[in-house]
Coordinates of C-alpha atoms and ligand atoms in Angstrom, one line a residue:
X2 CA 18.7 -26.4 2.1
X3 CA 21.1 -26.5 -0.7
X4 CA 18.4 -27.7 -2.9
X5 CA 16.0 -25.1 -2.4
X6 CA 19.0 -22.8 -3.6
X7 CA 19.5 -25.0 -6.8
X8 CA 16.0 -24.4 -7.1
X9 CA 15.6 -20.6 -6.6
X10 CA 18.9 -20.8 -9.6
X11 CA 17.4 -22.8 -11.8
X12 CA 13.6 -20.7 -11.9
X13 CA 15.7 -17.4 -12.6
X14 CA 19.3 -18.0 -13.7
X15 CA 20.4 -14.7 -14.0
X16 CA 19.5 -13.2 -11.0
X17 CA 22.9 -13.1 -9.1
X18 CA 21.8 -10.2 -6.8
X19 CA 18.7 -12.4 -5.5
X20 CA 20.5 -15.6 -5.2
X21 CA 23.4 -13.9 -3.2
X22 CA 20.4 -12.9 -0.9
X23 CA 18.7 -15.6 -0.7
X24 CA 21.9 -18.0 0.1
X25 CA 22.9 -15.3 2.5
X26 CA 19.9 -15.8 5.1
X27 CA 18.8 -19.7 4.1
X28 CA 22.7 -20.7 5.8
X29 CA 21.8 -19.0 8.4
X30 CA 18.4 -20.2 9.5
X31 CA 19.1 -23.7 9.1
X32 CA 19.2 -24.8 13.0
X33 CA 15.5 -23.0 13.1
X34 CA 14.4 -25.8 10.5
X35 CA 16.4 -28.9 11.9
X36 CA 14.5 -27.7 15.7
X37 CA 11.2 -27.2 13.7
X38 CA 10.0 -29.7 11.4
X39 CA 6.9 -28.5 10.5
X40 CA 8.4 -25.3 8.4
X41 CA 9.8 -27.5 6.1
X42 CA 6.4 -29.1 5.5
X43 CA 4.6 -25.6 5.5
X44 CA 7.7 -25.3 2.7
X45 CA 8.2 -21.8 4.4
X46 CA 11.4 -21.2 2.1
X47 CA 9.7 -22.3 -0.9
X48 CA 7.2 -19.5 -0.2
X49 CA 9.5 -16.6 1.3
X50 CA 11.5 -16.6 -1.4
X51 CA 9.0 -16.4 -4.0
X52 CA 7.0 -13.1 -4.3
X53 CA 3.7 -12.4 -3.4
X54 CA 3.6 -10.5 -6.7
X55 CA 5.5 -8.5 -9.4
X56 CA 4.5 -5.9 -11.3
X57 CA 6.3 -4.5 -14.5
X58 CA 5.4 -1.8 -16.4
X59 CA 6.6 0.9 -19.3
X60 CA 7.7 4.3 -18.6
X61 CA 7.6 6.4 -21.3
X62 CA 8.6 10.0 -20.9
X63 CA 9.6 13.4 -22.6
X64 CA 13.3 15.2 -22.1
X65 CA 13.2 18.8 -22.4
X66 CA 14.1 18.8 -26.3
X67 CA 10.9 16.6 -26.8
X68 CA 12.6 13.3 -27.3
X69 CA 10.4 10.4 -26.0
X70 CA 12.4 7.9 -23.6
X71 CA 11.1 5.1 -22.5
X72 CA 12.0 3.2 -19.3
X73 CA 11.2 0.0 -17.5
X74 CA 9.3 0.6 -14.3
X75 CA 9.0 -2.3 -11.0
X76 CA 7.6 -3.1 -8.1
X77 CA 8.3 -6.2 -6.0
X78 CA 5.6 -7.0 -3.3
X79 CA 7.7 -9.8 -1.8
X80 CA 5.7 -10.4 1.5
X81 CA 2.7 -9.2 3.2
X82 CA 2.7 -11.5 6.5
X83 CA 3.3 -9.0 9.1
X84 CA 1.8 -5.6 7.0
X85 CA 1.2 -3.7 4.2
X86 CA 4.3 -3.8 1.8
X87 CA 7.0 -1.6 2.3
X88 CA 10.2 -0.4 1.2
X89 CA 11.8 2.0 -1.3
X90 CA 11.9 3.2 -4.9
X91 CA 15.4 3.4 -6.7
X92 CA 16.3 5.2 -9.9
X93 CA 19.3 3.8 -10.9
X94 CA 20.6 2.6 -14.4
X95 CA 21.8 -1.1 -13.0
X96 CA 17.6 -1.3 -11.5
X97 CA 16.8 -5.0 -13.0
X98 CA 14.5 -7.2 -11.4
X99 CA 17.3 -9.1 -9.6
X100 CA 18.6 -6.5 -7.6
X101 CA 14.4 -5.3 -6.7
X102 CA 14.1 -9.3 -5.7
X103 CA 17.1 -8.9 -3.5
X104 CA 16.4 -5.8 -2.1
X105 CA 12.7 -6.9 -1.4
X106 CA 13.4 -10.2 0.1
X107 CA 16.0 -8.1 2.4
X108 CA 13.4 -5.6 3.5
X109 CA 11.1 -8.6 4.8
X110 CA 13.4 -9.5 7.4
X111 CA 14.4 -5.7 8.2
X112 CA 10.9 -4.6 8.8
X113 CA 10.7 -7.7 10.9
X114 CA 13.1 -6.5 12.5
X115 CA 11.7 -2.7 13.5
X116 CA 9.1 -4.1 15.8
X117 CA 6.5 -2.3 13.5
X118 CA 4.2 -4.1 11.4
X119 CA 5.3 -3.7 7.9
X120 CA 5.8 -6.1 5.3
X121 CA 8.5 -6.4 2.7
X122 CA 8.9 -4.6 -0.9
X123 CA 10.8 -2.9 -3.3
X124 CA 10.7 -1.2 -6.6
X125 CA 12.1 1.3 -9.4
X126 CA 13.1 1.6 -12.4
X127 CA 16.2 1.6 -14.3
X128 CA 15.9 5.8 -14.8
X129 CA 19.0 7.5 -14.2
X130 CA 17.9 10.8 -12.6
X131 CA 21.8 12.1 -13.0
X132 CA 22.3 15.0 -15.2
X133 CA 18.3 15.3 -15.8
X134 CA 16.5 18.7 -15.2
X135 CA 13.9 18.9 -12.1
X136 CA 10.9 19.0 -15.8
X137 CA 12.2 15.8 -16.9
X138 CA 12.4 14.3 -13.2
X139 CA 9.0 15.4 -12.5
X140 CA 7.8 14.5 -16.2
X141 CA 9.5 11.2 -15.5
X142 CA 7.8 10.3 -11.7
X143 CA 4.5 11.5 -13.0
X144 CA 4.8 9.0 -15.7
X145 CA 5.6 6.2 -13.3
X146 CA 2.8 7.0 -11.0
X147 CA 0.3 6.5 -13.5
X148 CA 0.9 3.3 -13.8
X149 CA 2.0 2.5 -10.0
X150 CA -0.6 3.9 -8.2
X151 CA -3.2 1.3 -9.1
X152 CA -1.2 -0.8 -7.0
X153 CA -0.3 1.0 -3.6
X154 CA -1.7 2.7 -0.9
X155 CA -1.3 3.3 2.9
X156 CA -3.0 -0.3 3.2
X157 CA -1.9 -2.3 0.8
X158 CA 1.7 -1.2 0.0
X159 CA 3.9 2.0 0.6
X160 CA 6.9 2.9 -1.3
X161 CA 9.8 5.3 0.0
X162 CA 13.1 6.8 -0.9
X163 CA 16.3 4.7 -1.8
X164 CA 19.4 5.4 -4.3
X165 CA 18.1 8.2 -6.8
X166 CA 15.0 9.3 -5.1
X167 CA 14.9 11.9 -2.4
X168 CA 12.5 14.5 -1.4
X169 CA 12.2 15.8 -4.8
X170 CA 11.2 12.7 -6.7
X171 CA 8.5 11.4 -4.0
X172 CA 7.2 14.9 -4.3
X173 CA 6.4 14.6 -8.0
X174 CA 5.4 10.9 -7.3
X175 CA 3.0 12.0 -4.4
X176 CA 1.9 14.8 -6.3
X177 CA 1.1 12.7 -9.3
X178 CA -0.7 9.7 -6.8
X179 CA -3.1 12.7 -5.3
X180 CA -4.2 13.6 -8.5
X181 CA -5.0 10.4 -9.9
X182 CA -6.4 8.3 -6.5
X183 CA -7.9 11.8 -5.6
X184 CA -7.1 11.3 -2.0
X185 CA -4.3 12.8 0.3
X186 CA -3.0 10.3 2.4
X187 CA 0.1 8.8 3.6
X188 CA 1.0 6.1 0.3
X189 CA 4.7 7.3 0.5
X190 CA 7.4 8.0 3.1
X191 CA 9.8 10.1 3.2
X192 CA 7.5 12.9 2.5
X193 CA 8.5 16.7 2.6
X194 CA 7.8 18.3 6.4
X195 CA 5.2 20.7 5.2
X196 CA 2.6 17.6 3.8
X197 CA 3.0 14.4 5.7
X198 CA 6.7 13.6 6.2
X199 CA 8.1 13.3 10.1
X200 CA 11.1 14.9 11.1
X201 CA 14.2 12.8 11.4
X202 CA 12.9 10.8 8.2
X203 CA 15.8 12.0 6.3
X204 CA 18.0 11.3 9.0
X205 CA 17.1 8.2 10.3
X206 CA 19.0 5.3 8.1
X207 CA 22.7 7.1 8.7
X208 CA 22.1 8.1 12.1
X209 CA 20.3 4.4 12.9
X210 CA 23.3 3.1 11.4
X211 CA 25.4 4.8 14.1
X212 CA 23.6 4.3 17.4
X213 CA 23.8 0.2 16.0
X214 CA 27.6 0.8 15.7
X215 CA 27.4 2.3 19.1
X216 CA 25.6 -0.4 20.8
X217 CA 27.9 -2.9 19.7
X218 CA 30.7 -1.7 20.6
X219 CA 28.8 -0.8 24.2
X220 CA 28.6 -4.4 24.5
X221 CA 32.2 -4.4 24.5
X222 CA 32.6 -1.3 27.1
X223 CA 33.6 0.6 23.7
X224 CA 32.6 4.2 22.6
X225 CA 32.3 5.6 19.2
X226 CA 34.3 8.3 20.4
X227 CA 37.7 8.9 19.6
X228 CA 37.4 6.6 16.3
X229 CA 38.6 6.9 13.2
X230 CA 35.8 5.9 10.6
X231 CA 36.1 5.0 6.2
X232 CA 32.8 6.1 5.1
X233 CA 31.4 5.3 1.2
X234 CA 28.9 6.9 -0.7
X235 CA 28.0 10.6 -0.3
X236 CA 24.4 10.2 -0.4
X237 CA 21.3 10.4 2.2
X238 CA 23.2 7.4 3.9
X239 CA 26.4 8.4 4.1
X240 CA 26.1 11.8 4.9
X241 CA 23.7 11.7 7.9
X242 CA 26.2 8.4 9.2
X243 CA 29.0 11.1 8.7
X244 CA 27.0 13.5 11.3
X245 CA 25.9 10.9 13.8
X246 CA 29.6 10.0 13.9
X247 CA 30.7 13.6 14.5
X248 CA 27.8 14.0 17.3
X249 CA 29.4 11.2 19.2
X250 CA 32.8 12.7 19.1
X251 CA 34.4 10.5 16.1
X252 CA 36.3 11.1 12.9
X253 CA 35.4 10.7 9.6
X254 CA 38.2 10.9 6.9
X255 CA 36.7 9.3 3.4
X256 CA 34.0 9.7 1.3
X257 CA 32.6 8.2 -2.4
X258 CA 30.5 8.5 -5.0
X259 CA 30.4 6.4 -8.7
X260 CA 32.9 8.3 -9.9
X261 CA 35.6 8.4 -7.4
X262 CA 36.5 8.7 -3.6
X263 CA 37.9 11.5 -1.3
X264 CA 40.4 11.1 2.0
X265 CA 41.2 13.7 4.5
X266 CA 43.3 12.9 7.1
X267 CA 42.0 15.9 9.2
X268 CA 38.8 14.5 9.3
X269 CA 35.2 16.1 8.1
X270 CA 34.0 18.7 10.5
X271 CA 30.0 20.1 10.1
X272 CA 31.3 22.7 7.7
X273 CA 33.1 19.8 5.6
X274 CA 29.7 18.0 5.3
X275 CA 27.2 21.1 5.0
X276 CA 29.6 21.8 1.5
X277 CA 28.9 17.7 1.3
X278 CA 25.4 17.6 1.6
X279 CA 25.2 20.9 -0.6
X280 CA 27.3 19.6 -3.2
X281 CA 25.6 16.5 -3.7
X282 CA 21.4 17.2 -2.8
X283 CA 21.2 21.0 -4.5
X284 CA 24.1 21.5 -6.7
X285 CA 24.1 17.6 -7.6
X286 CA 27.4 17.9 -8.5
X287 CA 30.6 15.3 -7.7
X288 CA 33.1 14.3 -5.2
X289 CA 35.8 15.2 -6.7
X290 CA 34.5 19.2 -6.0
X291 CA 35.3 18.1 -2.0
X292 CA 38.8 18.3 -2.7
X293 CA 39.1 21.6 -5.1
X294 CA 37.6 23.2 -2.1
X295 CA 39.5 21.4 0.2
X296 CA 42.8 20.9 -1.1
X297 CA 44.6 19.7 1.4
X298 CA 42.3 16.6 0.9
X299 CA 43.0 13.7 -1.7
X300 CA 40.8 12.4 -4.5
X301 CA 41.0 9.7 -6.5
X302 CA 39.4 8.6 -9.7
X303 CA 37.2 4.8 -9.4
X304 CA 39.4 2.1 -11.2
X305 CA 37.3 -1.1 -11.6
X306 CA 40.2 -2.9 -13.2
X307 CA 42.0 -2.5 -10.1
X308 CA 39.9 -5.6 -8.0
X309 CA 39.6 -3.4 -5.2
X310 CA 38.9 -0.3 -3.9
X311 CA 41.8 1.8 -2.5
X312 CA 39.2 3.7 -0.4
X313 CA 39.4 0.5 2.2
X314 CA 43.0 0.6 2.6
X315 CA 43.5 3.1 4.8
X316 CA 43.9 3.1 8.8
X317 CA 40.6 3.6 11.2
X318 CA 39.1 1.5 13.5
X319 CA 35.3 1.5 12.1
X320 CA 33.7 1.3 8.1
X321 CA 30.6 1.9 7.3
X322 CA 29.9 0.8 3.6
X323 CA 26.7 3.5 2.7
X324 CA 26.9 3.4 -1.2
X325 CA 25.6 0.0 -2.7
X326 CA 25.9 -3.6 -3.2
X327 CA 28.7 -5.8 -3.4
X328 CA 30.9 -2.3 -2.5
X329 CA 33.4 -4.4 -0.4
X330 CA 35.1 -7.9 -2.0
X331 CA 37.4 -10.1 -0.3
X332 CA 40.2 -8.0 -0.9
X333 CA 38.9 -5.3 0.8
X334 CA 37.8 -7.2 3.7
X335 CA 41.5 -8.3 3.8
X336 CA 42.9 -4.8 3.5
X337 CA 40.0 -3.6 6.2
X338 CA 41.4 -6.1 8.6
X339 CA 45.0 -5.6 8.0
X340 CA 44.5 -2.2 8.4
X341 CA 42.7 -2.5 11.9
X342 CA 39.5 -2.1 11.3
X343 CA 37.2 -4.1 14.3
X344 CA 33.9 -2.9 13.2
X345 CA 31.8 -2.9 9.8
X346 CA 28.3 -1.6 10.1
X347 CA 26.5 -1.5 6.7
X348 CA 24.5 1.4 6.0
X349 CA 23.6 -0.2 2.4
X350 CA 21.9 -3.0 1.2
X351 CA 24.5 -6.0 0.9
X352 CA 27.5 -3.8 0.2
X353 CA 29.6 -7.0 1.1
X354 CA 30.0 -10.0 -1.1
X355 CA 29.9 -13.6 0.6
X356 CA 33.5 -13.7 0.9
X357 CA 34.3 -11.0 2.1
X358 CA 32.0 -11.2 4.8
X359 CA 33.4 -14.7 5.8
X360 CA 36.9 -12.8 5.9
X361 CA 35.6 -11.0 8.9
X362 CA 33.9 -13.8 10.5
X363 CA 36.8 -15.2 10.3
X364 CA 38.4 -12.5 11.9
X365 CA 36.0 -11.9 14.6
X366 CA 35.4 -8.5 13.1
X367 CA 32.2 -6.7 14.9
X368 CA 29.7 -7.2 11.5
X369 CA 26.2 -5.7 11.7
X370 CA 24.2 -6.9 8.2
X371 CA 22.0 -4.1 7.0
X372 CA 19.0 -5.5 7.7
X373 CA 19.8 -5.0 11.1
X374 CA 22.0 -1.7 11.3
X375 CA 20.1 0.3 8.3
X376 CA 16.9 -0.9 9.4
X377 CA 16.5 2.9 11.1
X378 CA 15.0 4.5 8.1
X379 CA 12.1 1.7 7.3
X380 CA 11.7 2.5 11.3
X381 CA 11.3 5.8 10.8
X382 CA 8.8 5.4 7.8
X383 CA 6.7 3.5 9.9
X384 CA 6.7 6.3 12.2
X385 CA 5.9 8.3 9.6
X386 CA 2.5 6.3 8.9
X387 CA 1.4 6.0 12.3
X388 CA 1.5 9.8 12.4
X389 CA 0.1 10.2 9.3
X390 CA -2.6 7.7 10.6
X391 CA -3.2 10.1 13.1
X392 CA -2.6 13.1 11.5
X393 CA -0.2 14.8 13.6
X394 CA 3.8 15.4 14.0
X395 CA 5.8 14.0 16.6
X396 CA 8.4 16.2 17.3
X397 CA 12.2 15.8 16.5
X398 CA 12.9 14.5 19.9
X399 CA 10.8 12.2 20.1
X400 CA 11.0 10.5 16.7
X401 CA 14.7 10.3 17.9
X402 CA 14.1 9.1 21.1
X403 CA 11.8 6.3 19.3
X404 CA 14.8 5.7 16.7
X405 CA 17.1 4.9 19.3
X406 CA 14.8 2.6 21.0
X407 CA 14.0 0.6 17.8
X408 CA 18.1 0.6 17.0
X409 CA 18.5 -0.7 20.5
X410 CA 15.6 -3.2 20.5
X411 CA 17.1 -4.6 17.4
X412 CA 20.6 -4.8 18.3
X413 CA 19.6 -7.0 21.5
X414 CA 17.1 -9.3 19.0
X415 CA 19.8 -10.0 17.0
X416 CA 22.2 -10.7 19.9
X417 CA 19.5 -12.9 21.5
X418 CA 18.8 -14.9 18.3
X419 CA 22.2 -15.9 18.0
X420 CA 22.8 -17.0 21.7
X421 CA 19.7 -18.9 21.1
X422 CA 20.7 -21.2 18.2
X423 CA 24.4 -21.5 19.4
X424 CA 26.2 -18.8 17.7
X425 CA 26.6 -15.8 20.3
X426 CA 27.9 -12.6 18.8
X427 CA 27.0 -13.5 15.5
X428 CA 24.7 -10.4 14.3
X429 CA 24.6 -11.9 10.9
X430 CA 23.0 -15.3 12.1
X431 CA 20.8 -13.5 14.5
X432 CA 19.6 -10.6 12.2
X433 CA 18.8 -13.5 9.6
X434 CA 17.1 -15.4 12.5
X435 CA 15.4 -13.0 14.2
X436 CA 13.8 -11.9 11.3
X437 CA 12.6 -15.1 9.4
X438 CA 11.3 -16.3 12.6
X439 CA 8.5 -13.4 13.2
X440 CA 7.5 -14.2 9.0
X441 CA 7.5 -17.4 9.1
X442 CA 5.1 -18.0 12.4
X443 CA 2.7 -15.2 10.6
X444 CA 2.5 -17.0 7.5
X445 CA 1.8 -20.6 9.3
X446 CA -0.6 -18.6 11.5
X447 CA -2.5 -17.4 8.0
X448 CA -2.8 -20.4 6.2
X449 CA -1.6 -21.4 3.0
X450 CA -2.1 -18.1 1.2
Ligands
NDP180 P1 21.7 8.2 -2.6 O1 21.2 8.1 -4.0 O2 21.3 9.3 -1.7 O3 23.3 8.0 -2.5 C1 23.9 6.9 -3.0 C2 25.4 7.2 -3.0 O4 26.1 6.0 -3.4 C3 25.8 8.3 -4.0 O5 26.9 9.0 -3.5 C4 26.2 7.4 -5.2 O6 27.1 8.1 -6.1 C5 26.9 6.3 -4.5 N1 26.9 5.1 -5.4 C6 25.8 4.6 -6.0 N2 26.2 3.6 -6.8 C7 27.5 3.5 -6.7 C8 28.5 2.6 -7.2 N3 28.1 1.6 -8.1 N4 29.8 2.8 -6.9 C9 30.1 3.8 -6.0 N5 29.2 4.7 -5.5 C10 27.9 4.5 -5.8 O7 21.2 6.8 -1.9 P2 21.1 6.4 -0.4 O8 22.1 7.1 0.4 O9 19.7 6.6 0.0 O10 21.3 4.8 -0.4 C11 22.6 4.3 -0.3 C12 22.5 2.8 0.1 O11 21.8 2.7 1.4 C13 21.8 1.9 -0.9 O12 22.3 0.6 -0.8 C14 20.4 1.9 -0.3 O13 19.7 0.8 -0.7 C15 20.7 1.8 1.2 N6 19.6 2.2 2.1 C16 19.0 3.5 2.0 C17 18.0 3.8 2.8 C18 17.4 5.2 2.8 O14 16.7 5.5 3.8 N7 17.7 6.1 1.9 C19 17.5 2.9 3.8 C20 18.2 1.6 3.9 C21 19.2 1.3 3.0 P3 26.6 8.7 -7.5 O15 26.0 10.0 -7.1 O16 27.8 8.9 -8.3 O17 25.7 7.7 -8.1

């Protein structure tokens, strides 16, 4: 096992992000290869962790003074056993092709995971949408269409939103795909409700997140209610985690963004977040706004140089890490625990180094990985092409109802998969399992492809 690590290091050295991945879910299916021989001779971790393809391509673009940029533009189409390729787009200055890799080998196992037969992909570029006009956004995604769309579509691979693109940039993507493929049909998720997208799309990571949260704690005749809860980032994630926390009668008393992090002791209430989600997805502004208007609230400014982030030092019972990768080192993990904290549900992709998830297995800390607990939006975008398969819209209620089902169905794979190989309770083991297990048995079932 260890050596197909060494050997995943040695192709591509610098890719920290992906290795962190890859070691994450290869310690964790090692009973499935000692009980089943034959995937080491089918060299199933050879192949999952090498990509089906990658595609790389030049951006350039115009800002509104008419100086030409030019950006790097991705697309990782990790696996295809169990469907088309899926996952997001992110816009992001840090975008490289070792965070894509890790994100797309993650999404394999979290589509697994839905029930719904999507493979596993990512891409982006490393664009930073911040401070741009909508012109040079839309000048920008038209720009990376025209290269993209030669290589997606609703059967062969079908991008959706992730950090830096919302409804507005896979408007101007989908926009730009139409024109060029000349066909309308559903190649993206997270569309807007008036052409293609399904209600609760927006929604459906955050509040996915939650109703994981819930279940777990169920399992341990526990409620959401009456909690206190740290929330990070102030995005699509974290904002719609914020409201599915409210519905179920907790408290929410932090938020984040890059630039800093707020706490209010009183807790968010609806019109706390609608300034939240008006502040960051029309005015685009900053965090740090949340507490001018509130003043009785506290902000303060991020300090790398610190080594950890004061945000996870306070008092609550639940955190849900919803900005990015790596948010949460061993440190905080230690403050989280000393503080009380019993359950982390991620609502990012890896927001938690190694160590700091050993700190709370350590701790017996409830841990849901995000494959698991923020698989509710790839859910949701499946949703999404089944309706636009058939052309119609479910309504809201029953793309919920389906959410909850798929959160639920997930929660009991994972708790399954660990009791099976020996480690009961373990989400991280039986998110990892459950996951590789329904790959790896399509792949031996196609052939060496
Ligand atoms: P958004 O762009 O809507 O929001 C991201 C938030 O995180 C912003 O508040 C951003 O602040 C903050 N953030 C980004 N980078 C950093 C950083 N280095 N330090 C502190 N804060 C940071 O993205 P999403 O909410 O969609 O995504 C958040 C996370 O959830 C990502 O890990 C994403 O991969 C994951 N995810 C998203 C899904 C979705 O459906 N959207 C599905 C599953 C997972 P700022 O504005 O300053 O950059």
């Amino acid at each position: 096992m260890t050596d197909i690590l060494e050997k995943v290091k040695a192709k591509d050295p610098g890719e920290k992000e992906f290795h962190q991945a890859v070691q994450e879910v290869i310690s964790s299916v090692q009973p499935v290869l000692e009980r089943n021989p034959h995937y080491r001779q089918a060299a199933v971790l050879e192949r999952i962790t090498e990509p089906e393809r990658i595609i790389m391509f030049r951006v350039p673009w115009m800002d509104d003074q008419g100086q030409v940029h030019v950006n790097r533009g991705f697309r990782v189409e990790m696996n295809s056993a169990i469907g088309p390729y899926k996952g997001g787009l992110r816009f992001h200055p840090s975008v490289n092709l070792s965070i894509l890799k890790f994100l797309a080998f993650e999404q394999v196992f979290k589509n697994a995971l839905t029930t719904l037969p999507m493979g596993g992909g990512k891409g982006g570029s490393d664009f930073d949408p911040k401070g741009k006009s909508d012109n040079e956004v839309m000048r920008f995604c038209q720009s990376f269409m025209t290269e993209l769309f030669r290589h997606i579509g609703p059967n062969t691979d079908v991008p959706a939103g992730d950090i830096g693109v919302g409804t507005r940039e896979i408007g101007y993507l989908f926009g730009m795909y139409k024109k060029l493929a000349n066909e309308f049909t559903g190649v993206l998720t997270g569309k807007g409700l008036g052409w293609g997208g399904s209600l609760i799309r927006p929604e459906a990571t955050g509040y996915g997140c939650v109703y994981f949260a819930a279940e777990m704690l169920k399992a341990k005749h526990d409620r959401i209610e009456g909690k206190t809860c740290l929330v990070s980032g102030a995005g699509n994630v974290a904002q719609h985690t914020v409201e599915k926390i409210l519905d179920m009668g907790g408290k929410v008393i932090t938020l984040s963004d890059s630039s800093g992090y707020i706490y209010d002791e009183e807790g968010l209430d609806r019109e706390k977040l609608a300034f939240v989600k008006e502040l960051k997805n029309i005015k685009r502004g900053r965090i740090r706004e949340y507490h001018e208007k509130y003043p009785r609230s506290v902000y303060t400014d991020a300090d790398p140089s610190l080594g950890y982030n004061p945000l996870w030092n306070h008092k609550a019972d639940c955190a849900f890490p919803c900005a990015t990768e790596n948010e949460i080192n061993e440190r905080d993990a230690q403050n989280l625990v000393n503080n009380g904290v019993r359950l982390v549900a991620e609502g990012a992709n890896m927001p938690l180094t190694l160590e700091a998830i050993q700190v709370f297995l350590e701790n017996n800390i409830l841990y849901a990985p995000g494959k698991a607990a923020n698989a509710g939006g790839v859910a949701v975008s499946g949703l999404e092409m089944a309706q636009n398969s058939m052309r119609l819209n479910w309504p809201k209620e029953e793309v919920d109802s389906r959410l909850r089902i798929i959160m639920k169905s997930i929660h009991q794979s994972c708790l399954d998969a660990a009791e099976r190989y020996g480690r009961p309770g373990n989400y991280l083991v039986g998110a990892n399992i459950a996951g590789f297990v329904k790959v790896v048995n399509a792949m031996l079932d196609q052939g060496i492809v």
